[in-house]
Every structure is written in C-alpha cells, then in structure tokens.
Short mmCIF file of C-alpha atoms in Angstrom, two decimals:
data_model
loop_
_atom_site.label_atom_id
_atom_site.label_comp_id
_atom_site.label_asym_id
_atom_site.label_seq_id
_atom_site.Cartn_x
_atom_site.Cartn_y
_atom_site.Cartn_z
CA MET F 1 123.53 60.50 74.64
CA THR F 2 126.01 60.55 76.38
CA ASP F 3 127.34 61.72 80.67
CA ALA F 4 130.04 61.19 82.35
CA VAL F 5 130.21 57.67 82.88
CA GLY F 6 129.39 56.96 78.47
CA SER F 7 126.40 56.08 76.98
CA ILE F 8 125.47 52.23 75.37
CA ASP F 9 125.72 53.52 72.28
CA MET F 10 129.14 54.41 72.78
CA PRO F 11 131.65 52.05 74.67
CA ASP F 12 134.30 53.02 77.44
CA ALA F 13 137.68 53.21 76.29
CA GLN F 14 138.89 50.56 78.65
CA ASP F 15 135.73 48.12 76.44
CA GLU F 16 137.71 49.04 73.36
CA ALA F 17 140.81 47.32 75.12
CA PRO F 18 142.23 44.31 73.36
CA ASP F 19 141.42 41.19 74.72
CA SER F 20 145.31 40.35 74.47
CA LYS F 21 146.31 43.23 77.02
CA LYS F 22 144.50 42.08 79.64
CA ARG F 23 145.95 38.24 79.51
CA ASN F 24 149.58 40.07 79.55
CA ARG F 25 148.95 41.84 82.54
CA LYS F 26 150.71 40.82 85.93
CA GLY F 27 150.81 41.80 89.15
CA GLY F 28 149.28 45.05 90.42
CA LYS F 29 146.47 45.61 93.13
CA ARG F 30 144.31 42.19 92.13
CA ALA F 31 147.57 39.82 91.76
CA LYS F 32 146.83 36.30 93.35
CA LYS F 33 147.86 36.22 96.67
CA GLY F 34 147.79 34.19 99.94
CA PRO F 35 144.70 34.11 101.95
CA LEU F 36 146.16 35.61 105.55
CA LYS F 37 147.97 38.25 103.06
CA ARG F 38 144.23 39.15 101.96
CA LEU F 39 142.88 38.68 104.93
CA ALA F 40 145.79 41.24 106.34
CA LEU F 41 144.95 43.68 103.63
CA PHE F 42 141.30 43.40 103.80
CA TYR F 43 140.92 44.50 108.02
CA ARG F 44 144.05 47.50 107.09
CA GLN F 45 141.45 48.98 104.66
CA ILE F 46 139.09 48.68 107.31
CA VAL F 47 140.93 50.58 109.94
CA ALA F 48 142.38 53.14 107.06
CA GLU F 49 138.23 53.59 106.50
CA LEU F 50 137.00 53.86 110.08
CA ARG F 51 139.59 57.15 110.19
CA LYS F 52 138.32 58.39 108.09
CA VAL F 53 135.07 58.38 110.02
CA VAL F 54 133.61 61.61 111.62
CA TRP F 55 132.52 60.90 115.25
CA PRO F 56 129.66 63.03 116.70
CA THR F 57 130.23 64.37 119.92
CA ARG F 58 129.39 63.57 123.13
CA ASN F 59 125.98 66.07 122.56
CA GLN F 60 124.67 64.91 119.35
CA LEU F 61 125.13 61.82 120.12
CA THR F 62 123.21 62.24 123.17
CA SER F 63 120.68 64.29 121.55
CA TYR F 64 120.27 61.89 118.35
CA THR F 65 119.74 59.15 120.28
CA THR F 66 117.15 61.00 122.35
CA ALA F 67 115.37 61.78 119.22
CA VAL F 68 115.23 58.22 118.14
CA ILE F 69 114.13 56.92 121.75
CA ILE F 70 110.96 59.76 121.47
CA PHE F 71 110.00 58.69 117.85
CA VAL F 72 109.92 54.81 119.17
CA VAL F 73 108.26 55.53 121.65
CA ILE F 74 105.46 57.34 119.62
CA MET F 75 105.63 55.18 117.43
CA ILE F 76 104.56 52.81 119.67
CA GLY F 77 101.87 54.58 121.00
CA LEU F 78 100.36 55.11 117.97
CA VAL F 79 100.59 51.37 116.63
CA THR F 80 99.59 50.03 120.73
CA LEU F 81 96.02 52.86 119.46
CA PHE F 82 95.22 51.33 115.95
CA ASP F 83 95.91 47.89 117.23
CA TYR F 84 93.40 48.37 120.32
CA GLY F 85 90.93 50.00 117.73
CA LEU F 86 90.70 47.79 115.63
CA GLY F 87 89.97 44.50 118.11
CA HIS F 88 87.39 46.49 119.57
CA ALA F 89 86.17 46.40 115.87
CA ALA F 90 86.67 43.36 115.04
CA LYS F 91 84.68 41.76 118.60
CA TYR F 92 82.03 44.78 117.50
CA VAL F 93 81.31 43.50 113.77
CA PHE F 94 82.11 39.37 114.74
CA GLY F 95 80.64 39.59 117.66
#
C-alpha cells in the first residue's frame, strides 16, 4: 500500500540515505546562527506570511461580526433558559 507520502512498508528515499551524508552536511537553512539572527529571521517570516493573508473587506468584516454577535446572544439566551428551567426543576424535586 503506497500513497503520495509513502507507507510503512516502503520507506521514503530520504530515509534510505546513509547517516554519513547527514553528518557531512554543513550550512543550509538550519545552520547555527546567533539568537538575534534567528529572531530576525523569525520576524521576517511572520511578515512574509502576513502579506499572504487575504484580509476581509470592511463590509465582510461587519457582516461576520454581526453574525457572530447575533449567534452569541442567541446562545446566551438558550443557556439562560436551560439554566432557569433546571433551577426550577431542582427546587421542585428537592423542595
């Protein structure tokens, strides 16, 4: 059984590589850098990812916010009614 990633029966090609190649590898993206350089890289990557985000328009944001507020108000009402009913039922049963 194989799929796009591989399977348990058949290891990936990178898993078959001998360990000696892994030890001889130097540099690359994961080379050891100072903490400030790693922090700067982290923030650059955050900014790059935020630029990829598709931000909603003002109309979409308003409609989504309105829908969420209405849903929350309805749920608060349902939970309040449920709690009120259980409170009266408990008073009826336990006196």
